[in-house]
Each structure stands twice: as C-alpha cells, then as structure tokens.
Amino acid sequence: METPDARALPSWKQKAYSIIFESDTPAGRSFDIALLWAILLSVVVVMLESVRSINAQYGPYLRVVEWVFTGAFMLEYLARLIVVRRPLTYALSLLGIIDFMALAPTLISLLVAGSQYLLVIRTLRLLRVFRIFKLGHFVGEGEFIVRALKASRFKILVFLTAVLTLVVVIGTLMYVVEGGKNGFTSIPKSIYWAIVTLTTVGYGDISPVTVLGQTLASVLMILGYAIIAVPTGIVSAQMASPQSTPPTYKQVICHVCQATEHRPEAEFCWRCGEKL
Amino acid sequence: METPDARALPSWKQKAYSIIFESDTPAGRSFDIALLWAILLSVVVVMLESVRSINAQYGPYLRVVEWVFTGAFMLEYLARLIVVRRPLTYALSLLGIIDFMALAPTLISLLVAGSQYLLVIRTLRLLRVFRIFKLGHFVGEGEFIVRALKASRFKILVFLTAVLTLVVVIGTLMYVVEGGKNGFTSIPKSIYWAIVTLTTVGYGDISPVTVLGQTLASVLMILGYAIIAVPTGIVSAQMASPQSTPPTYKQVICHVCQATEHRPEAEFCWRCGEKL
Amino acid sequence: METPDARALPSWKQKAYSIIFESDTPAGRSFDIALLWAILLSVVVVMLESVRSINAQYGPYLRVVEWVFTGAFMLEYLARLIVVRRPLTYALSLLGIIDFMALAPTLISLLVAGSQYLLVIRTLRLLRVFRIFKLGHFVGEGEFIVRALKASRFKILVFLTAVLTLVVVIGTLMYVVEGGKNGFTSIPKSIYWAIVTLTTVGYGDISPVTVLGQTLASVLMILGYAIIAVPTGIVSAQMASPQSTPPTYKQVICHVCQATEHRPEAEFCWRCGEKL
Amino acid sequence: METPDARALPSWKQKAYSIIFESDTPAGRSFDIALLWAILLSVVVVMLESVRSINAQYGPYLRVVEWVFTGAFMLEYLARLIVVRRPLTYALSLLGIIDFMALAPTLISLLVAGSQYLLVIRTLRLLRVFRIFKLGHFVGEGEFIVRALKASRFKILVFLTAVLTLVVVIGTLMYVVEGGKNGFTSIPKSIYWAIVTLTTVGYGDISPVTVLGQTLASVLMILGYAIIAVPTGIVSAQMASPQSTPPTYKQVICHVCQATEHRPEAEFCWRCGEKL
C-alpha cells in the first residue's frame, strides 16, 4: 500500500491521518485494533443491557459504559472529519455514514427510550477487520460474491416477483379454504403463513387443519422445495461461468471509501477521488 | 418500439389503442401508471377487508371502494375489447384471461359470499409493470428462467414422481409405526406429515413420538436433505450449459399477448399474429 | 418397438403376452390403462380405510373391494408367470418382486392386523405409467438422474458419514449441556433433535432453552445451512460435467425387467437376456 | 500396500505392528474388525446409559461394561505407543489424539459426573472403517470434498461474516419491534431467533406476533431462502471447475497419521515421515 498523498497537509495532520485511517504503521495498527475491541465491547454492552436480569442488577453501570463508548466514538468521528483531506466525501461515503449511524442511537435514546439498542448497527463497523489485518484477499472474495449477485440481480428480481405473486395468491386461497379459522384470520396473515411455508421455515404457529388446506399446503411445500433450485441454479451458473473470473485489478483499498479493484495504473480512487 | 399498424383503424381508435395498450406516449404512460396504482390499491382494499377489526369498522366503505374499482376495471376491459384489432385473440390470450379473471370474483361474490377475496388474482396484472417501465430486459431474464425450467421439465417431473412415491410409502409406514396416534391419525394425514418433513418445512403440528417413528423420521429428513441436491443440480447444470444462452432475438414485446423473442426480421407476433 | 420373439410360444400365449406385457396393440394398451386405474383405486381404498370416520361407516365395503382388487392382481400375477418366456427371471426381476409385494400385505393381514396398509407399496407399480404412455423419454431422464447419483455415490456416502458423526457428537454435547431436561431426555433423543436441526426441518417439539444450548444450536444451524452446499455442489458438478452426457443407446425398454439403454446393435436385453 | 519398514524393529514388535496398525494380514484384519465392533458397542452402551428407563434397570451392568471397554481401549492405546516406531509422532497426530480422547472421559467421570457421555467421541474412531476395508477410494472422495471446501474457505468465511452481521442487526430490530415480548425477551435471544429463521430451521418456540414483526420476519425468510444460493453456488462452481480434479497421487494410506495422496515416487509419508 502506498503512502497517502500528503502535499497540502500539515505534518501533524499527516501523522494523525496515518494513525486513524491507515494500518501499516505500528501506531495505526494499534489504533485500529483498539477500535475493533471498543466496537465489539460496546455491542456486547448493548446486548447485555437488553437481558432483563442483567439490566436489573448492572443497568446503571452499563449505561455509563455505553455513554463512555459513545463519547469516544464521537471524538473519533470528529478526528476523522478533521484529518481527512475531503471531509464531505468521507461523511457521505458508505463508511462515513455507518460511522455516523453508530453514534446516533445513543443521542436519540435521550428522546425515544429503547432506541439505544439500535447501536448494534456498530457491528457493521467491525467489517473493517478485513482491511486492518491486510485481508485484502477477503475483500476480493467478497467482491466476487457481490459481483456474481449483481450479474444475476435481474434474474433474482424476476424470481422474487414470481415468488411474491405466488405467495399472495396461495395465501388468499388458504384464507378462503380454511375459512378464517385455525390462525388464518386475515389475508395478510395467510400470506405470512405462505411465506413461512414456501421458504421451508415452517414455524408451526399457523398450520392448516382442513383436508383441502393441508392438500394446498402440500402443493405449496413441494413447490417451495423445487423452486429453491432456481436462485441456486442462477448463482451457481453465474459463479461457474468463465466471465465471472475477475480481471486483474490493483487490490489497493481506498482509505476513505474502502473501494477496491482500481485499474492497475490508477492513482486516484475511482469512487471518491481520494489519492490511493 | 415501432408504431402499431394502423391501416384500417379510425383515428380515435388508433389513439385509444396507443393510450390503453402502449406506454411510449405520455398519455399511454400515464394511463398505465394510473392502472398499476388502481390495481395495487384494489388488492390492498381486498386484503384490509379480510382483517376482522378493520372490516368491523370500515367494512361498508371498503365494499364501496371495491365496487368502484371493479366498475373501472370493467370499463377498461370493455375499452380494450373495442380498441384492439383482434378482440377474440386478446380475450383468449393469457393476458386477456387474467384481465377477465380480475373482474369475475366481485360479480360472483353477489352469489357466493367470500369469493370477493379471490380478487387478489389482480396481483397477476401487476406483472405488466415490467412492460410499462421498459423493463424488457427483465422479461428476457424471466424467459431465461422459464426456458431453463422447460428444458429440465422431464427431469423435474421424474424427480417429483419419485418424491411423491417416497412420501406415500414412508407416510404409510409411519401410520403403521406410530399406530394411528400422535397426530398420525390416517394415511393421508401421515402423507401430509411426510411432505412437511421431506421438504424440511417441519411445522411440528404432527411429530413422531415412538423410538421407531423418530428413527424413520430421521431417515426421511436426511433423505430430504440430500434429495434437494437433485432439482438444484438439474437446474444449475441446465443454466450453466452453453446451449442455455439465448439466441439473439428481437426484444420487442407484443402489445396483445406480451410475447417476446421475435425473430430479428419479424414484423408480426409469432404467437398471436399482431403487428409488432 | 419390435415385435417380441415368438418362435417357441403357442399363439394364444403369444397373444396374451402382447396384451399383458406390451402396450402397442389396442388390447395391450387397454389392459395397461385398466391396470393403472385398478392400482390407483386400490391405493385410494387402502388410504380411505385408514381414515377413522370413513372406516366406521364404510369399513366392511372397503374391505370387500380390497379383496376383490387383491384377487384380480393375483390372477394378473399368475397370468404374467404363465405367459412370460422365463418365469423365474421375471419373478426375480425388480418389477416381478414389486408385483409380488403388491399382493403380500393382504394375505399377511389375515395373520397380522393392520399390515394391509402396506398395500400402498402398490404405488410403485404406478411407475409403469412411463412405459405405457411411451414415455421412454422420461425413463431416459430418470436414468440420467440415477446415473449422476451413482457417479457421486462415494462422495455422498462420505458426506453422510461426516453428517452422522457430527450429529452424534453434537447431540451428545446438547444432552450434557441441557442436562437431560427440556426434551433432551437421552442421547438418542438428542441425536434425533440434532438431525431435525441440521436438516433445517425444525419441528420445535424439542428445542434448547439454556443460553449455552441455544448457542450450540445456532452453530449447528449455521453448519447445516452451509453444509447443504456440499451434496448440492456434488450433484450439480456431476450433472454439469461433459461425461455425464449419455452415450447414444437404443432406447428400447425390456418387457420383462424394464431395462433400457441397450447397445444400438443389441437384440437381447443386457440385464435379463429377454429378446428385445 | 507395501510391507512396513522393519529394519530396526525386533521381530515381535514387527508382528504386533502389522496386527495393530495394518489390516492386510488375516490377524491384522481380525484385530481391526474386532476393534470396530468394540467401539460401536461401547458407543451404544454410553447411549443406552443415558436413557432413564434403561439406566434405572441396567445402570450398574452398563457401567461395568463401560469400564471393561475403556480398560481394553487403554491397553490398545499403550500397545500402539509401544509398537510404533515414533511414539510421539503417533501421539500427537490427529489419529493419536482422537485415540486418547476416546479414553479420557471415563477417567474424568470419576471427578465430574456426567462427563462419561462425552465418550461418544469414540464415534470418530469409527472413521477408520474406510482404511480397514480398503476404502482408499472413499478417502480420496473425502479429500475431494475437503479440497473443494478449502479452496472456497475465504468465500465461505466472507459469506458467514455477512450472515452473522445480518442476523445481529435483524435480531436487534425484532427485539425493538416486538418490544421485548412474545419470546423476544433480549437481544441475544432475538439473534437466536434470527438464526433459527434465516437458516429456515423454524422451531416456532419464538415467533413474531405483531404485524410489523411478521413483516420483518417475512423479509428475513425470503432473504434466507435466496441467500442459501450463495454457499451452494460457491461450492458447486468450485467442484465443477477443471482445477478441482485431483492430480494423480499414490493412494497409499500412512499407518500412523492416515495421510493419503503421496507423490507417486514417495517412500515416506509427507506428513509424519513414517515409511510407507
């Protein structure tokens, strides 16, 4: 990974940048690892807070810890804004938005009780782990999966449309057949049941009782069993196809927006324009 | 998309045709979008009507709205019949039948209470969305899926026959093993259980209790787990095979029967003969 | 299909053979279709007999019908033995054994009550439908599936061994973790639960309650979700591989043992030696 | 299989080695088959012991049998250590560790009650069956599966990371949406529910009741239904790819560490250095 472009930056900013945004100096690496642990701990704290017995005993302490973490992350967020060359680009990039959303719930919880639980969105920040430990390889694999899904997105959308139509029609039929009893109390609820059945989840909170209902349910189940072959076939065929092999891109990860796969000769990020 | 053949049509008919059947003039587009919203709203109204608490409060209003929608769709259906060059071809095409079926339940509900819920079949009309928003690409992808399924239809039928036989035999065995108790009260019910299990839906409304029954159920589950590889393999192999790549057809969508994939030099629809 | 070899057969035997074993004369076809209906009806009768309310009312009639069918099938079985060139070959072929097993349960039911339900094994005889309606194509497709499964049988066996070992180990761990409570009352029962979970059936008749148990269950579920990729991958890869394309065999079906895929120049069945 | 290198071994050791570690002499084969049966029986004994009704009646006898088996396996383990050329290599190889772990639980059960159930880990020793019956072919197939999984391990890890993040975020949302009621009593429990749902297991011990909750659950189910295509696609594509065909190795199985796939000209095991 090349050193970041530092022409216009004062030297303290340059140093702070390399600590906060990069992970190839010892200081930068330590910062990133500390950050990962802080995120992980803060998520665990939020989870523990939701467990009634633990909350009853340690609630106040947990809330203090939560505010400390949020304070720290807020400082970190400000530091990122100050240090980065293009603050707005960072703030509006996917990473920047996630970084901000990881702060918001604590503040909102002052107004709306319970919203602090949404802090678990911080888990998304843990995905940085791939960058910190030089797991560019992983990022590449992730991009492979995403590319295969993208290439088959139309097929998958068409498939989902067909599934949704099927579920609406069969759900309604079941409502009529079971006569609004046995849990099939309305069409939306019957559609919910149809989704539970077609996806082979099968909670059993609602299940048909009449002979005709069980017959119709059997048809839906076998359909669901056979239909699952379609998305699987789409993705398999896509992944096995020769054009799914990625062209040889430069596997450098942009510090600001985490974009990879730059052209071999690229000097600037293709997504946000940051110097690579 | 070429302008429709209009040699013999009077100019008002020609204009109405372009509004009702096409979507490349501003008026045609507005008509189609209004239609989509009307269909969506009418389906929502039917669904709400089935929710007891809402029906108790707003039932009469919802029924009025439903009749208004049905009236509007009836006028639309008549307009289509008048305006199209070959009314019978349209009425007997898949689209025409769906358009008609979207009207029938309201009328039948005058005789048979509850049949108005079948109006949700109107959802099928929403599939027009692909045409309206020039999503011919989607239609193409849909045809790809359908073609792959068609090419493997014999294999899938053989697979389903084997699955049904398996389910009948194991369902009966379970009936004998569990001795008609624990929910396995008859052979048809035990077959229903076998389908629930083989497809990995697993409601749990019926589940084996005896040791022998649970052993047999385990065998069936592992079979179901392994057997799902078969349809998936069939479809994957089909989709990955070179001959599944579609030849280069002209992606024009017939206004009457929605057929796509005309030969590049085609001037008339291969399915209904309408001028493209 | 060529006419059967009839050198040594008296003419009445020859005629009976063409009616009973073949389906290309009008008489043969009528016989086969009548047989299919008889099988289907007899299976339905057995199923109805198992439904308590129907049995209470029509039980005696159903049992009479059942005996009539069994008598007819017994005569048919004898006729087959008399008419075929090599009775023993037929009796010991897969088809012959199924034909016999379709008779046995009624006789055994005189000694062991309830065994008549095993008559549903007659469903297997329905698979003849493929031959009667000249669905040789289907038989070919079936052989394709069977061939792919055969080619991957070692891989599937290894996979099943791994799955069984996993299920035994995790089932036992759950028994220890849940402390013999919450339905995990013994190791075999816990193994049954593990199978229900790994295969994603998930009845819910037994489900973990302790925190550690739910964690372990989560691991097992995600394993099951990922592991299902293995058999699917095996079969998909096998079906997509070029050598899975069948060589061009002669698609004649042997009248005695139902074998297909004879060498193009074959005059005798490769499995039972019957003249093709 | 070649005779083991015996230069430095006294003749009794050489003979014992061929009996205990090999299975190509009649004595060696008998020893191995007896061992398999002993392992199988000892596992069955442990399982039976966990069934309350059986334990109440035969408990003391079963415990005696268990100790006899453990004693025999202990002697066998010691014999292996004495007889093998490199005892430490054997003790630290995967096989050696499993052999040891199959002994430990009985000893630990003197201190911690209940730990004897962990003896089922002996099942792992049954995997020797592949070697004893010259099922080297199976080992090769197993290695094929393992190789395909290894080659796709990064993709699968990325996929699992994405799944875990999804499950944490949706689980928390459900906790907020269902308001800590209907079984969603804490975030960890809600995450457990999300895993049960995404993997399509669907016990039904926890299931959403509010309209918003059921809607969110429907989204998760359809996601789970579509997402399963990803690991399947990965493994299918890997297995179908040409480089997944194994190079032609010598299929000799090392007696000490069970390694296979030695180079054709190899005379020593590539993993533990034992003479082949």
XYZ file of N, CA and C in Angstrom, chain B residues 174 177-178 181-182 184 193 197 206-218 221, chain C residues 189 192 196 203 205:
81
model
N -45.151 -44.762 8.568
C -45.266 -44.018 9.823
C -46.626 -44.239 10.462
N -46.328 -47.515 12.064
C -45.364 -47.499 13.161
C -45.920 -46.750 14.381
N -46.497 -45.564 14.132
C -46.998 -44.771 15.262
C -48.390 -45.256 15.701
N -51.650 -42.973 16.305
C -51.689 -41.986 17.389
C -50.731 -40.838 17.112
N -50.616 -39.899 18.058
C -49.662 -38.787 17.982
C -49.835 -37.938 16.721
N -50.749 -38.975 13.788
C -50.751 -39.790 12.571
C -52.069 -40.563 12.527
N -47.769 -35.307 6.671
C -46.619 -35.163 7.566
C -45.308 -35.454 6.810
N -42.144 -32.984 6.266
C -40.806 -33.339 6.749
C -39.791 -33.374 5.610
N -47.563 -32.165 13.729
C -47.507 -33.619 13.890
C -46.026 -33.977 13.967
N -45.631 -34.727 14.971
C -44.234 -35.179 15.004
C -44.176 -36.511 15.739
N -43.270 -37.393 15.291
C -43.245 -38.758 15.823
C -42.850 -38.777 17.298
N -43.364 -39.764 18.020
C -43.084 -39.872 19.450
C -42.383 -41.186 19.775
N -42.750 -42.255 19.082
C -42.117 -43.542 19.374
C -40.680 -43.550 18.875
N -39.880 -44.446 19.438
C -38.467 -44.541 19.049
C -38.348 -44.929 17.582
N -39.121 -45.939 17.171
C -39.048 -46.391 15.787
C -39.487 -45.263 14.843
N -40.549 -44.543 15.242
C -41.044 -43.432 14.428
C -39.997 -42.349 14.267
N -39.303 -42.021 15.335
C -38.288 -40.971 15.247
C -37.104 -41.419 14.402
N -36.820 -42.718 14.458
C -35.734 -43.243 13.620
C -36.112 -43.112 12.148
N -37.333 -43.549 11.842
C -37.796 -43.474 10.454
C -37.841 -42.016 9.990
N -38.293 -41.122 10.885
C -38.344 -39.705 10.548
C -36.939 -39.176 10.261
N -35.948 -39.630 11.041
C -34.565 -39.190 10.829
C -34.089 -39.580 9.439
N -35.676 -37.318 6.939
C -35.090 -35.973 6.953
C -33.755 -35.933 6.218
N -32.367 -39.374 21.854
C -33.344 -38.317 21.588
C -32.627 -37.019 21.186
N -31.625 -37.337 17.666
C -32.820 -37.073 16.837
C -33.023 -35.569 16.682
N -32.995 -33.265 13.280
C -34.092 -32.345 12.966
C -33.551 -30.937 12.709
N -38.878 -29.161 13.813
C -40.247 -29.313 14.305
C -40.541 -28.347 15.448
N -40.570 -29.641 18.514
C -41.047 -30.472 19.628
C -39.987 -30.520 20.732
